[in-house]
JSON list of C-alpha atoms in Angstrom, two decimals:
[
{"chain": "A", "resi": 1, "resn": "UNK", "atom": "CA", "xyz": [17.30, -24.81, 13.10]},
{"chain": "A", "resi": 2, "resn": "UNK", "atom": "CA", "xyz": [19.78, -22.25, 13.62]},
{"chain": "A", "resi": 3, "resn": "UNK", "atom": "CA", "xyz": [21.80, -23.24, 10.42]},
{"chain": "A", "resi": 4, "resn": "UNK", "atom": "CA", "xyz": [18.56, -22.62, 8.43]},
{"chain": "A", "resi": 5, "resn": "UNK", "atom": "CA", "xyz": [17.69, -19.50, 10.43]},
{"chain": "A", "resi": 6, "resn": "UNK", "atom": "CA", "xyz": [21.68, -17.75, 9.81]},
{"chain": "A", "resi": 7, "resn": "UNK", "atom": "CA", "xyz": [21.58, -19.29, 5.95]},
{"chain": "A", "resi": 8, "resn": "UNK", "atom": "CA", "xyz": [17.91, -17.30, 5.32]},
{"chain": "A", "resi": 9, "resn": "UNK", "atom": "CA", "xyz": [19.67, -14.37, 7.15]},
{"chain": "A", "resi": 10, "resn": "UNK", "atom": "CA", "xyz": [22.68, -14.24, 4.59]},
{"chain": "A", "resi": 11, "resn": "UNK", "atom": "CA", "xyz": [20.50, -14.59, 2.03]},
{"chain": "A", "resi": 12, "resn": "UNK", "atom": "CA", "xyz": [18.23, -11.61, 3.04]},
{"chain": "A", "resi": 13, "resn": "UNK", "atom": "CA", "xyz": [21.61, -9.19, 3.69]},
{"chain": "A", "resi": 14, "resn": "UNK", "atom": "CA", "xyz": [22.56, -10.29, 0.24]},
{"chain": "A", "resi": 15, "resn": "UNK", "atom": "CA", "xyz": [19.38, -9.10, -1.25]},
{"chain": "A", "resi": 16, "resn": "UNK", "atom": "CA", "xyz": [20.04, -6.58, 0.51]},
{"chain": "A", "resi": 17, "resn": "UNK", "atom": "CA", "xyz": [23.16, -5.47, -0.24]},
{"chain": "A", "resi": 18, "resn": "UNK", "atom": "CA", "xyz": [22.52, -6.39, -4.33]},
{"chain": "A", "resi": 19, "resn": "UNK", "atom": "CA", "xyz": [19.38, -4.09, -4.53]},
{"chain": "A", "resi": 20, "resn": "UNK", "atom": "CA", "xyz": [21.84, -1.11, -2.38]},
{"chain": "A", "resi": 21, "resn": "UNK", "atom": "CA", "xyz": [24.10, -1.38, -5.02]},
{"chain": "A", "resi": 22, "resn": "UNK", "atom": "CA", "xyz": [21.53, -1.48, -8.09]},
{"chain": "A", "resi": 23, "resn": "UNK", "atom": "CA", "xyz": [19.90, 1.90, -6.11]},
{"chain": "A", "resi": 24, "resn": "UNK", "atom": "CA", "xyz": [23.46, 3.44, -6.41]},
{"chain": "A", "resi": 25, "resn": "UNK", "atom": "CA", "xyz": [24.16, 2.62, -9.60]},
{"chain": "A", "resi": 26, "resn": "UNK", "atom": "CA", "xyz": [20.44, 3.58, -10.83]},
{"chain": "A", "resi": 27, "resn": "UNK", "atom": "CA", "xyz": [21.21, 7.13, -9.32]},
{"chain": "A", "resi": 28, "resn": "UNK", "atom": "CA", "xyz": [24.21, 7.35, -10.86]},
{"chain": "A", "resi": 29, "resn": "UNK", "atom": "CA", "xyz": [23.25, 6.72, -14.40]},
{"chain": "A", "resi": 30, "resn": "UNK", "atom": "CA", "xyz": [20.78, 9.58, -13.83]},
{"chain": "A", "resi": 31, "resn": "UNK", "atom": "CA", "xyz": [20.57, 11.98, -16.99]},
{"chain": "A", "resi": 32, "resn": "UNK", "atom": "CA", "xyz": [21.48, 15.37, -16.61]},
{"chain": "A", "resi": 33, "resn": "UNK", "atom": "CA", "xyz": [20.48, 18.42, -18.63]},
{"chain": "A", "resi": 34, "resn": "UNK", "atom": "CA", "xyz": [22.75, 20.99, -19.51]},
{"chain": "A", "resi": 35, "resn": "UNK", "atom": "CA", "xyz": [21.09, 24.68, -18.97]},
{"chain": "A", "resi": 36, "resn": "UNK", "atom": "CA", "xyz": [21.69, 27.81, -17.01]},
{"chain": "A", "resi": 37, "resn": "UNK", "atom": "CA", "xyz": [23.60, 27.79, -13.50]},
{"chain": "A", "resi": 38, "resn": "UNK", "atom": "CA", "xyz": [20.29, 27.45, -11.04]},
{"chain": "A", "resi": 39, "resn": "UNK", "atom": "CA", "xyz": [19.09, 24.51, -13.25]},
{"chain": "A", "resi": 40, "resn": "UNK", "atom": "CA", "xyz": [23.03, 22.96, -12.43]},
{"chain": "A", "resi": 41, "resn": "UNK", "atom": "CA", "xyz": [22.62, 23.55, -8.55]},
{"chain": "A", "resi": 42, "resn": "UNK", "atom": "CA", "xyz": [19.27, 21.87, -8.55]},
{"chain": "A", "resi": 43, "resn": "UNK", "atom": "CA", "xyz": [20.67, 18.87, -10.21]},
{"chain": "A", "resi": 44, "resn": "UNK", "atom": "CA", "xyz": [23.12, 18.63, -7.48]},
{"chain": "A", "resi": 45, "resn": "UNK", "atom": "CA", "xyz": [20.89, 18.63, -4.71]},
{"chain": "A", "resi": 46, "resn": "UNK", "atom": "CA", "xyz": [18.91, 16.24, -5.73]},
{"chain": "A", "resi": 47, "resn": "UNK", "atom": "CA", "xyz": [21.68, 14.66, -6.34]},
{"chain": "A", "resi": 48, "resn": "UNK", "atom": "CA", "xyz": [22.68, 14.74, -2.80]},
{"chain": "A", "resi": 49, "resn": "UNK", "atom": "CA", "xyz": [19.29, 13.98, -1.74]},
{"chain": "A", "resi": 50, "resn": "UNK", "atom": "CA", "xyz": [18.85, 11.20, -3.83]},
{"chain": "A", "resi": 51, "resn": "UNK", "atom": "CA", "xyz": [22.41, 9.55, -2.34]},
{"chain": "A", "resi": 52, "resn": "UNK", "atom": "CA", "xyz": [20.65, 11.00, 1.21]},
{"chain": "A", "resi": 53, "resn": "UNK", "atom": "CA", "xyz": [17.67, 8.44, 0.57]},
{"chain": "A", "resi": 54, "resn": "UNK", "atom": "CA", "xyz": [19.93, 5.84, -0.94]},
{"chain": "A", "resi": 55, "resn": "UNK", "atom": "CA", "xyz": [22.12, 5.87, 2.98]},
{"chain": "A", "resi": 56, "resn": "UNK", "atom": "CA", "xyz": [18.33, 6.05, 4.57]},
{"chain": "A", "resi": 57, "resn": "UNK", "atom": "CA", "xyz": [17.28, 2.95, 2.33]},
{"chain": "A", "resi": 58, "resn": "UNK", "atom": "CA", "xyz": [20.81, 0.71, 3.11]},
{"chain": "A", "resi": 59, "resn": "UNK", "atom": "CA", "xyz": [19.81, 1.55, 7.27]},
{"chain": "A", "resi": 60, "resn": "UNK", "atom": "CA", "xyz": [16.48, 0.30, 7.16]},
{"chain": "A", "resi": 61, "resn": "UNK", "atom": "CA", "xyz": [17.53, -2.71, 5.01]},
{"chain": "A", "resi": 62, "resn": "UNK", "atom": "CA", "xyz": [19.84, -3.95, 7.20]},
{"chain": "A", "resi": 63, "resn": "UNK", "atom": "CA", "xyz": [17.72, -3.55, 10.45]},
{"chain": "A", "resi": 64, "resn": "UNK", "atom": "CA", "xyz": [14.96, -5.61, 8.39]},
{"chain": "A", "resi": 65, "resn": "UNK", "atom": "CA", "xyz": [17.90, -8.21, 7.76]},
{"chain": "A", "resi": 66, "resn": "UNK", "atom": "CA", "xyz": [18.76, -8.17, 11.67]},
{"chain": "A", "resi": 67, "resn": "UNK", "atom": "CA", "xyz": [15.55, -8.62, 12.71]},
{"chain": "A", "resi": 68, "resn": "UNK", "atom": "CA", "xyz": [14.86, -11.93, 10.38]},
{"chain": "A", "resi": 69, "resn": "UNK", "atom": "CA", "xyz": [17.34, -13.25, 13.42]},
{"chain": "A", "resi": 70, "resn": "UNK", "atom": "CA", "xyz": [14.53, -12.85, 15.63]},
{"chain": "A", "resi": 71, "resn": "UNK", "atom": "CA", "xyz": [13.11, -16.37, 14.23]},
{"chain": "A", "resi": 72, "resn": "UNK", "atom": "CA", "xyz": [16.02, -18.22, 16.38]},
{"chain": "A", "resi": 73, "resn": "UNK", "atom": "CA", "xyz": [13.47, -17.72, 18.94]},
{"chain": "A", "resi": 74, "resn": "UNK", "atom": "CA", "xyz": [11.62, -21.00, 18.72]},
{"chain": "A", "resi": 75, "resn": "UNK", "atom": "CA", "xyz": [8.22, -19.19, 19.56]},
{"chain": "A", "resi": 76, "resn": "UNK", "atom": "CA", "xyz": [8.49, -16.79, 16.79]},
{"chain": "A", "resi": 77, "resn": "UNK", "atom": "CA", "xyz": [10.07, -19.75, 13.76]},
{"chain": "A", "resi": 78, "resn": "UNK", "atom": "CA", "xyz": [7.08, -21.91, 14.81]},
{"chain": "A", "resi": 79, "resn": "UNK", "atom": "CA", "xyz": [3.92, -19.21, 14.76]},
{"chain": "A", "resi": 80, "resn": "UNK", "atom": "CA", "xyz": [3.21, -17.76, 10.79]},
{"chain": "A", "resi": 81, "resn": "UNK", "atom": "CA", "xyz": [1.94, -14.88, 11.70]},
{"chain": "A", "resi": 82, "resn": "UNK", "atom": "CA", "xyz": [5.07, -13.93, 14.05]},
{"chain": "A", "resi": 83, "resn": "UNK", "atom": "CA", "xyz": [7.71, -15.57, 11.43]},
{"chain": "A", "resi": 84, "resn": "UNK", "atom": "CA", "xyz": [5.94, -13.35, 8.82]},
{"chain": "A", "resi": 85, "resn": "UNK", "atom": "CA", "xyz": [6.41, -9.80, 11.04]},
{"chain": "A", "resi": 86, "resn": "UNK", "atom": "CA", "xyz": [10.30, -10.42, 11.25]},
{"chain": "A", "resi": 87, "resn": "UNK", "atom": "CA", "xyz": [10.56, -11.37, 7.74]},
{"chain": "A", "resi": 88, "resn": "UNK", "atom": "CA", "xyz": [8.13, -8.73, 5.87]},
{"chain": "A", "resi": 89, "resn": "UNK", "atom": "CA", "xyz": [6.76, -6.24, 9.10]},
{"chain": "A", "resi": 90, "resn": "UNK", "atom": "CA", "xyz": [9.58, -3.73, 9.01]},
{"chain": "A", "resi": 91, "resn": "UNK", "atom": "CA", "xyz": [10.21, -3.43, 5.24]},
{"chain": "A", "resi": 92, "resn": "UNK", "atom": "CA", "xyz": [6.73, -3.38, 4.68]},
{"chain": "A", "resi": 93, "resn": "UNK", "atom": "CA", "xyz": [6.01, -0.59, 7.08]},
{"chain": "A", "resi": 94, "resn": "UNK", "atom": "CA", "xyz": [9.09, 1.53, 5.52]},
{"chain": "A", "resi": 95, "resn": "UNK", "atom": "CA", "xyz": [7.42, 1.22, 2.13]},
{"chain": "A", "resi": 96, "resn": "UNK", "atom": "CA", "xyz": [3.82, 2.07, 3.17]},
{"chain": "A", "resi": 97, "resn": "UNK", "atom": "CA", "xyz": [5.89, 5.18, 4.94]},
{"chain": "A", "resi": 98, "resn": "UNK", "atom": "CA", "xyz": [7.74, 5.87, 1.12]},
{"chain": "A", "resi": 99, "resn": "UNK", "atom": "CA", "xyz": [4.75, 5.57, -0.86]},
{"chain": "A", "resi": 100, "resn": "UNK", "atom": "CA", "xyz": [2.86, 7.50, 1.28]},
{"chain": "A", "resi": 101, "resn": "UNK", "atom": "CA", "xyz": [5.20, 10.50, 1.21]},
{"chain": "A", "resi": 102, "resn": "UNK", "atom": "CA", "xyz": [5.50, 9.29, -2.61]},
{"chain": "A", "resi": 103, "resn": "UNK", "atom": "CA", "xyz": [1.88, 10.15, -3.25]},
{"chain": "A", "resi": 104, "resn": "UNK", "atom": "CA", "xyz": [2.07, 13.56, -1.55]},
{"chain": "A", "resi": 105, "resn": "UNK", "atom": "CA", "xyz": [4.87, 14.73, -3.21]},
{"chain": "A", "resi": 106, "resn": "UNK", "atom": "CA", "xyz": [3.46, 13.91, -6.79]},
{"chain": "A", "resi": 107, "resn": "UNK", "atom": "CA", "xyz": [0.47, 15.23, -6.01]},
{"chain": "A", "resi": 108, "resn": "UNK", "atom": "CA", "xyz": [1.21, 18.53, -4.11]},
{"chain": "A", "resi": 109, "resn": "UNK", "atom": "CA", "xyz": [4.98, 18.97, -5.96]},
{"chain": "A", "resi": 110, "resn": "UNK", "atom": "CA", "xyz": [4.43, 16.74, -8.90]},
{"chain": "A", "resi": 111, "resn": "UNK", "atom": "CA", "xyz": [7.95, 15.73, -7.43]},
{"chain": "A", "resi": 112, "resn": "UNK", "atom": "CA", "xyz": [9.65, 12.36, -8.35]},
{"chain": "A", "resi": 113, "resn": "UNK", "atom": "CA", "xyz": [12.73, 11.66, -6.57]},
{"chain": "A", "resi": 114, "resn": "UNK", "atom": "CA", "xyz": [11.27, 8.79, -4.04]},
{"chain": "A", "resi": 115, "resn": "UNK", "atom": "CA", "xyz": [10.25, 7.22, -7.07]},
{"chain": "A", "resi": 116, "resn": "UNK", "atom": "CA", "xyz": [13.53, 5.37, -7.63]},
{"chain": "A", "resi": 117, "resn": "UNK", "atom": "CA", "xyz": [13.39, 4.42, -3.55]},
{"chain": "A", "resi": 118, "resn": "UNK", "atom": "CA", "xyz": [9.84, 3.38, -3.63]},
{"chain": "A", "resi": 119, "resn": "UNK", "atom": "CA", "xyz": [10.49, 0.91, -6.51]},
{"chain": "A", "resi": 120, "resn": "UNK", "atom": "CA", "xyz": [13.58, -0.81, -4.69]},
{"chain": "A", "resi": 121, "resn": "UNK", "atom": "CA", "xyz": [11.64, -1.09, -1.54]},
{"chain": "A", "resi": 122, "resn": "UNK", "atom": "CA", "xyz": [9.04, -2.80, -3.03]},
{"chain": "A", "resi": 123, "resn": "UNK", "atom": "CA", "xyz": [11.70, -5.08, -5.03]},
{"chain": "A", "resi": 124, "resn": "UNK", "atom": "CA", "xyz": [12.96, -5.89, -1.47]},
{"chain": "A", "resi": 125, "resn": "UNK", "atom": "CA", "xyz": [9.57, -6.57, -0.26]},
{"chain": "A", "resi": 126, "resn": "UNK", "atom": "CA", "xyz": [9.00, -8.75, -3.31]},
{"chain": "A", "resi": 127, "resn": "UNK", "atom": "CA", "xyz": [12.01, -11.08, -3.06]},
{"chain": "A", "resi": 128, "resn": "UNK", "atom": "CA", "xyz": [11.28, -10.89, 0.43]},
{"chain": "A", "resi": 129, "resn": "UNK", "atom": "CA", "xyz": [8.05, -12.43, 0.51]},
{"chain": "A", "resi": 130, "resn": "UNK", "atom": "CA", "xyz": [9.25, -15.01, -2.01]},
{"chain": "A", "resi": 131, "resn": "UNK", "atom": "CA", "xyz": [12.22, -15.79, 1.04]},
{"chain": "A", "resi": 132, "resn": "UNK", "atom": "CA", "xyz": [9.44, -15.74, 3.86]},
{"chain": "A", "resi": 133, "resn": "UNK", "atom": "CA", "xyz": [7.59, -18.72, 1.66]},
{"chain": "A", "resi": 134, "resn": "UNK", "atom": "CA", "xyz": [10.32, -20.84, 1.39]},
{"chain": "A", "resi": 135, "resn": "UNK", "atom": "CA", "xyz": [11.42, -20.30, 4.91]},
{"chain": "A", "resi": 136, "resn": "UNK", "atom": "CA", "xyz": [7.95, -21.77, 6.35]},
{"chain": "A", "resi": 137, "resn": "UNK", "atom": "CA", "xyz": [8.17, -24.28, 3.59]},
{"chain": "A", "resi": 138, "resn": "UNK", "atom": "CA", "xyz": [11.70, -25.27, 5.07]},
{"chain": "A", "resi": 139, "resn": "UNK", "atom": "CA", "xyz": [10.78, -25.13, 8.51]},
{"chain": "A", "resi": 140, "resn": "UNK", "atom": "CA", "xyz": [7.86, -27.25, 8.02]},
{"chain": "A", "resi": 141, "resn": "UNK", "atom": "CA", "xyz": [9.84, -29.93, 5.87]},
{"chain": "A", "resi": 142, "resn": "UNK", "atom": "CA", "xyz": [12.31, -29.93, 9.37]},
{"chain": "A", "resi": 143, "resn": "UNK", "atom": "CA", "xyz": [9.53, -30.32, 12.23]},
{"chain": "A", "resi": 144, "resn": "UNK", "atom": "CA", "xyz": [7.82, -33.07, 10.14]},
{"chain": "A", "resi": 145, "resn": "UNK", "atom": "CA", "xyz": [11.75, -34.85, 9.97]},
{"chain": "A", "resi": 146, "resn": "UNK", "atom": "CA", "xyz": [11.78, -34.43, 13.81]}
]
């Protein structure tokens, strides 16, 4: 079991890391406008911000990845409902905290720079849930071996 438990773990810091990387390279292939000096500064700071959210988003990815190790615990791999908190309860909660702030800032600011972050987070949650599913699919196919 713990073979099956560190190979879904590797494959959820890959995601992981593969989505970082796409965020990164996303932000860098950002258009720019050329205009006066202010216009110039603003583009800079969000800029910064944007590389800001991008450290915020690798953090919370990897604690999600660490806490898929919580299903070495044999109480947690064999009940659904706990297996499914380690692999989808963190990232999900970090997204329902981006798209919340998401919402406010469009609609107050008509601001768009978690936009980018939003749609990652949810790509993670995505591939994610598609990892969760064949995890209990795996673990099932090993108890019924046993």
């Amino acid at each position: 079991m713990k073979k099956i438990v560190f190979r879904f773990w590797i494959i959820n810091l890959l995601i992981s890391i593969v989505l970082f990387v796409s965020y990164r390279i996303v932000i860098a292939e950002t258009s720019t406008t050329d205009g006066n000096s202010f216009e110039k500064w603003i583009q800079i700071l969000e800029l910064i911000l944007n590389i800001g959210f991008s450290f915020i988003y690798l953090i919370a990815m990897v604690i999600s990845s660490f806490v898929v190790l919580l299903n070495l615990i044999e109480k947690i791999r064999n009940n659904f409902y706990f297996s499914l908190l380690t692999f989808l309860g963190i990232p999900a909660f970090c997204v329902a905290i981006i798209n919340i702030k998401l919402w406010f800032d469009i609609y107050l600011n008509n601001l768009t720079i978690l936009r980018t972050l939003a749609i990652f987070s949810i790509l993670y949650l995505f591939f994610t849930t598609i990892e969760f599913l064949l995890f209990r699919k795996r673990i099932i196919k090993v108890q019924l071996n046993e």
